[in-house]
Amino acid sequence: MFAFITTLGFAQSDRFWSENYGARGSFVTDKAVARQSFPKEFKLFNLNIEPLRQELFSIVDQSSRRTAVISLPNAAGTLEQFEVYEASNFAAPLQARFPEIRAYSGRGITDKAATLKLSISPQGIQTMVFRSEKANEFIEPYSIDHKVYAVFESQRDKGRLPWTCSTEDQQYNSSLRSQMPSTNIVGSSAGELKTMRLAQSCNGEYANWFGATSSAQVALVLAGFNATLTRCNGCYEKDLALHLNL
């Protein structure tokens, strides 16, 4: 029994993460927690971000793909290891101007079928984990000071939001294929991502959401762009072999 308890305790904490057992009502939450789509079921973890930031920033090197091993909590409440490398969403000149805003990709060590997308900035981290035959998982700030994070599986309650997509994917895909002319063109098998530039606009409401009220606070907006684009690129890279850069 003692060995079991020791192992369980180790699995739920390390130098980056520790499970949070506090009452959820005791936190002042991040405003994103109030959105309608925020999940009902999630785990809470405390993040000691400085050691994690140091580990991630130690592999920033444009000349070679260096890797680091980090741990992240999963929706089951245990920690998993990932091998990560930098996968910037910024063109080189923009990345040089904002070195504190970064993006990473990773592959699972504990779960070898898992792939990771992670963004980090002075405002904290966000992650998306793609799993095989399982729901995708996310990590987002939960407390307003971004020291406590929520870990949850992708959850969609049909009809809960004001708008619901009613497209039947399989039927739509079959319909599109039937309209395409037959061709002998073979798709690329190089196993490489195509990188394209993204033209991204921003209005005042979007900037205000991230705390920016003037052009001098553009880093706050870029951190928001980076967090969103990191997750989007996770889908584009997997489905289209395409990576978008700002």
GROMACS .gro file of C-alpha atoms in nm:
model
  246
    1MET     CA    1   0.000   0.000   0.000
    2PHE     CA    2   0.282   0.240   0.084
    3ALA     CA    3   0.448   0.180  -0.254
    4PHE     CA    4   0.120   0.251  -0.433
    5ILE     CA    5   0.068   0.582  -0.254
    6THR     CA    6   0.426   0.689  -0.322
    7THR     CA    7   0.395   0.613  -0.693
    8LEU     CA    8   0.064   0.796  -0.719
    9GLY     CA    9   0.202   1.104  -0.547
   10PHE     CA   10   0.502   1.111  -0.780
   11ALA     CA   11   0.276   1.080  -1.084
   12GLN     CA   12   0.080   1.391  -0.985
   13SER     CA   13   0.364   1.636  -0.916
   14ASP     CA   14   0.711   1.728  -1.037
   15ARG     CA   15   0.921   2.043  -1.068
   16PHE     CA   16   0.671   2.197  -1.312
   17TRP     CA   17   0.328   2.075  -1.201
   18SER     CA   18   0.138   1.983  -0.885
   19GLU     CA   19  -0.227   1.890  -0.857
   20ASN     CA   20  -0.446   2.159  -0.704
   21TYR     CA   21  -0.687   2.032  -0.439
   22GLY     CA   22  -0.837   2.372  -0.348
   23ALA     CA   23  -1.208   2.445  -0.371
   24ARG     CA   24  -1.285   2.576  -0.718
   25GLY     CA   25  -1.494   2.856  -0.576
   26SER     CA   26  -1.190   2.993  -0.392
   27PHE     CA   27  -1.023   3.116  -0.714
   28VAL     CA   28  -1.066   3.440  -0.900
   29THR     CA   29  -1.088   3.285  -1.245
   30ASP     CA   30  -0.954   3.399  -1.580
   31LYS     CA   31  -1.229   3.563  -1.786
   32ALA     CA   32  -1.204   3.289  -2.051
   33VAL     CA   33  -1.346   3.046  -1.793
   34ALA     CA   34  -1.680   3.228  -1.816
   35ARG     CA   35  -1.733   3.136  -2.182
   36GLN     CA   36  -2.024   2.906  -2.265
   37SER     CA   37  -1.799   2.644  -2.419
   38PHE     CA   38  -1.577   2.603  -2.112
   39PRO     CA   39  -1.596   2.236  -2.006
   40LYS     CA   40  -1.790   2.111  -1.707
   41GLU     CA   41  -1.532   1.843  -1.624
   42PHE     CA   42  -1.166   1.932  -1.576
   43LYS     CA   43  -0.867   1.886  -1.347
   44LEU     CA   44  -0.675   2.171  -1.185
   45PHE     CA   45  -0.296   2.187  -1.162
   46ASN     CA   46  -0.056   2.446  -1.023
   47LEU     CA   47   0.219   2.547  -1.264
   48ASN     CA   48   0.568   2.654  -1.158
   49ILE     CA   49   0.629   2.825  -1.490
   50GLU     CA   50   0.987   2.952  -1.455
   51PRO     CA   51   1.158   2.609  -1.466
   52LEU     CA   52   0.933   2.514  -1.759
   53ARG     CA   53   1.013   2.839  -1.939
   54GLN     CA   54   1.386   2.785  -1.886
   55GLU     CA   55   1.363   2.431  -2.021
   56LEU     CA   56   1.173   2.543  -2.331
   57PHE     CA   57   1.390   2.846  -2.401
   58SER     CA   58   1.707   2.637  -2.368
   59ILE     CA   59   1.631   2.468  -2.702
   60VAL     CA   60   1.565   2.785  -2.903
   61ASP     CA   61   1.812   2.757  -3.189
   62GLN     CA   62   1.736   2.842  -3.549
   63SER     CA   63   2.035   2.650  -3.684
   64SER     CA   64   1.932   2.305  -3.563
   65ARG     CA   65   1.631   2.124  -3.420
   66ARG     CA   66   1.714   2.077  -3.055
   67THR     CA   67   1.475   1.898  -2.821
   68ALA     CA   68   1.386   1.888  -2.453
   69VAL     CA   69   1.174   1.654  -2.245
   70ILE     CA   70   0.897   1.816  -2.042
   71SER     CA   71   0.599   1.689  -1.845
   72LEU     CA   72   0.235   1.790  -1.882
   73PRO     CA   73  -0.074   1.681  -1.688
   74ASN     CA   74  -0.348   1.495  -1.871
   75ALA     CA   75  -0.724   1.488  -1.825
   76ALA     CA   76  -0.695   1.174  -1.611
   77GLY     CA   77  -0.493   1.371  -1.355
   78THR     CA   78  -0.151   1.214  -1.413
   79LEU     CA   79   0.166   1.351  -1.571
   80GLU     CA   80   0.300   1.252  -1.912
   81GLN     CA   81   0.633   1.318  -2.077
   82PHE     CA   82   0.677   1.480  -2.418
   83GLU     CA   83   0.982   1.545  -2.631
   84VAL     CA   84   0.943   1.898  -2.770
   85TYR     CA   85   1.114   2.123  -3.024
   86GLU     CA   86   1.055   2.481  -3.130
   87ALA     CA   87   0.795   2.532  -3.405
   88SER     CA   88   0.764   2.909  -3.429
   89ASN     CA   89   0.455   3.073  -3.577
   90PHE     CA   90   0.651   3.392  -3.647
   91ALA     CA   91   0.872   3.477  -3.944
   92ALA     CA   92   1.233   3.520  -3.829
   93PRO     CA   93   1.231   3.905  -3.808
   94LEU     CA   94   0.908   3.905  -3.605
   95GLN     CA   95   1.035   3.627  -3.377
   96ALA     CA   96   1.352   3.828  -3.313
   97ARG     CA   97   1.141   4.127  -3.205
   98PHE     CA   98   0.932   3.919  -2.963
   99PRO     CA   99   1.163   3.645  -2.827
  100GLU     CA  100   0.944   3.591  -2.520
  101ILE     CA  101   0.653   3.461  -2.734
  102ARG     CA  102   0.721   3.105  -2.857
  103ALA     CA  103   0.553   2.796  -2.996
  104TYR     CA  104   0.655   2.430  -2.979
  105SER     CA  105   0.558   2.093  -3.121
  106GLY     CA  106   0.614   1.762  -2.948
  107ARG     CA  107   0.560   1.390  -2.953
  108GLY     CA  108   0.456   1.172  -2.665
  109ILE     CA  109   0.698   0.957  -2.469
  110THR     CA  110   0.447   0.820  -2.219
  111ASP     CA  111   0.179   0.794  -2.489
  112LYS     CA  112   0.373   0.738  -2.809
  113ALA     CA  113   0.065   0.807  -3.023
  114ALA     CA  114   0.018   1.157  -2.878
  115THR     CA  115   0.133   1.478  -3.046
  116LEU     CA  116   0.159   1.817  -2.877
  117LYS     CA  117   0.123   2.184  -2.968
  118LEU     CA  118   0.229   2.432  -2.699
  119SER     CA  119   0.245   2.811  -2.687
  120ILE     CA  120   0.416   3.021  -2.420
  121SER     CA  121   0.435   3.394  -2.349
  122PRO     CA  122   0.464   3.619  -2.043
  123GLN     CA  123   0.090   3.554  -2.001
  124GLY     CA  124   0.142   3.178  -1.950
  125ILE     CA  125   0.098   2.865  -2.160
  126GLN     CA  126  -0.170   2.687  -2.360
  127THR     CA  127  -0.153   2.338  -2.505
  128MET     CA  128  -0.340   2.100  -2.731
  129VAL     CA  129  -0.269   1.727  -2.735
  130PHE     CA  130  -0.386   1.512  -3.024
  131ARG     CA  131  -0.450   1.150  -2.929
  132SER     CA  132  -0.516   0.838  -3.134
  133GLU     CA  133  -0.864   0.693  -3.082
  134LYS     CA  134  -0.919   0.931  -2.788
  135ALA     CA  135  -1.049   1.283  -2.737
  136ASN     CA  136  -0.802   1.567  -2.780
  137GLU     CA  137  -0.692   1.740  -2.459
  138PHE     CA  138  -0.627   2.102  -2.368
  139ILE     CA  139  -0.451   2.302  -2.097
  140GLU     CA  140  -0.559   2.663  -2.035
  141PRO     CA  141  -0.517   2.919  -1.755
  142TYR     CA  142  -0.788   2.885  -1.490
  143SER     CA  143  -0.696   3.142  -1.225
  144ILE     CA  144  -0.668   3.509  -1.313
  145ASP     CA  145  -0.300   3.512  -1.213
  146HIS     CA  146  -0.235   3.217  -1.450
  147LYS     CA  147  -0.077   3.008  -1.177
  148VAL     CA  148  -0.354   2.745  -1.178
  149TYR     CA  149  -0.442   2.566  -1.502
  150ALA     CA  150  -0.739   2.359  -1.617
  151VAL     CA  151  -0.677   2.032  -1.801
  152PHE     CA  152  -0.969   1.887  -1.995
  153GLU     CA  153  -1.078   1.674  -2.288
  154SER     CA  154  -1.247   1.822  -2.592
  155GLN     CA  155  -1.616   1.848  -2.507
  156ARG     CA  156  -1.901   1.954  -2.733
  157ASP     CA  157  -2.264   1.951  -2.619
  158LYS     CA  158  -2.476   1.975  -2.931
  159GLY     CA  159  -2.721   2.262  -2.906
  160ARG     CA  160  -2.553   2.419  -2.602
  161LEU     CA  161  -2.412   2.711  -2.801
  162PRO     CA  162  -2.633   2.948  -3.005
  163TRP     CA  163  -2.494   2.806  -3.331
  164THR     CA  164  -2.431   2.442  -3.415
  165CYS     CA  165  -2.266   2.308  -3.731
  166SER     CA  166  -2.508   2.059  -3.887
  167THR     CA  167  -2.287   1.951  -4.177
  168GLU     CA  168  -2.249   1.575  -4.200
  169ASP     CA  169  -1.875   1.547  -4.265
  170GLN     CA  170  -1.879   1.204  -4.426
  171GLN     CA  171  -2.166   1.288  -4.661
  172TYR     CA  172  -2.010   1.625  -4.749
  173ASN     CA  173  -1.674   1.463  -4.822
  174SER     CA  174  -1.832   1.200  -5.048
  175SER     CA  175  -2.023   1.469  -5.236
  176LEU     CA  176  -1.707   1.672  -5.298
  177ARG     CA  177  -1.513   1.368  -5.416
  178SER     CA  178  -1.785   1.278  -5.666
  179GLN     CA  179  -1.754   1.625  -5.823
  180MET     CA  180  -1.377   1.610  -5.864
  181PRO     CA  181  -1.237   1.500  -6.201
  182SER     CA  182  -1.035   1.182  -6.201
  183THR     CA  183  -0.660   1.242  -6.210
  184ASN     CA  184  -0.338   1.049  -6.202
  185ILE     CA  185  -0.156   1.319  -6.006
  186VAL     CA  186   0.018   1.171  -5.704
  187GLY     CA  187   0.028   1.379  -5.385
  188SER     CA  188   0.354   1.474  -5.221
  189SER     CA  189   0.516   1.201  -5.015
  190ALA     CA  190   0.817   1.404  -4.901
  191GLY     CA  191   0.697   1.409  -4.541
  192GLU     CA  192   0.765   1.783  -4.514
  193LEU     CA  193   0.544   2.073  -4.410
  194LYS     CA  194   0.478   2.354  -4.654
  195THR     CA  195   0.517   2.692  -4.478
  196MET     CA  196   0.301   2.985  -4.591
  197ARG     CA  197   0.262   3.340  -4.462
  198LEU     CA  198  -0.062   3.442  -4.293
  199ALA     CA  199  -0.206   3.794  -4.322
  200GLN     CA  200  -0.380   3.847  -3.987
  201SER     CA  201  -0.597   4.146  -3.898
  202CYS     CA  202  -0.706   4.265  -3.555
  203ASN     CA  203  -0.983   4.500  -3.442
  204GLY     CA  204  -1.009   4.700  -3.121
  205GLU     CA  205  -1.236   4.454  -2.944
  206TYR     CA  206  -0.994   4.168  -3.001
  207ALA     CA  207  -0.699   4.372  -2.873
  208ASN     CA  208  -0.895   4.487  -2.567
  209TRP     CA  209  -0.980   4.126  -2.478
  210PHE     CA  210  -0.609   4.058  -2.429
  211GLY     CA  211  -0.555   4.380  -2.233
  212ALA     CA  212  -0.412   4.596  -2.511
  213THR     CA  213  -0.540   4.953  -2.528
  214SER     CA  214  -0.267   5.107  -2.747
  215SER     CA  215  -0.019   5.010  -3.017
  216ALA     CA  216   0.254   5.005  -2.753
  217GLN     CA  217   0.094   4.685  -2.617
  218VAL     CA  218   0.113   4.491  -2.942
  219ALA     CA  219   0.293   4.205  -2.763
  220LEU     CA  220  -0.030   4.122  -2.577
  221VAL     CA  221  -0.214   4.085  -2.908
  222LEU     CA  222   0.065   3.881  -3.065
  223ALA     CA  223   0.062   3.647  -2.765
  224GLY     CA  224  -0.309   3.591  -2.831
  225PHE     CA  225  -0.246   3.536  -3.202
  226ASN     CA  226   0.032   3.292  -3.118
  227ALA     CA  227  -0.181   3.084  -2.880
  228THR     CA  228  -0.461   3.050  -3.134
  229LEU     CA  229  -0.234   2.987  -3.431
  230THR     CA  230  -0.041   2.720  -3.241
  231ARG     CA  231  -0.357   2.513  -3.210
  232CYS     CA  232  -0.472   2.589  -3.564
  233ASN     CA  233  -0.135   2.486  -3.702
  234GLY     CA  234  -0.172   2.160  -3.514
  235CYS     CA  235  -0.478   2.085  -3.728
  236TYR     CA  236  -0.332   2.223  -4.052
  237GLU     CA  237  -0.008   2.029  -4.013
  238LYS     CA  238  -0.191   1.705  -3.944
  239ASP     CA  239  -0.458   1.735  -4.212
  240LEU     CA  240  -0.294   1.948  -4.483
  241ALA     CA  241   0.084   1.926  -4.420
  242LEU     CA  242   0.069   2.306  -4.396
  243HIS     CA  243   0.221   2.547  -4.141
  244LEU     CA  244   0.120   2.914  -4.128
  245ASN     CA  245   0.356   3.189  -4.012
  246LEU     CA  246   0.280   3.547  -3.916
   0.00000   0.00000   0.00000
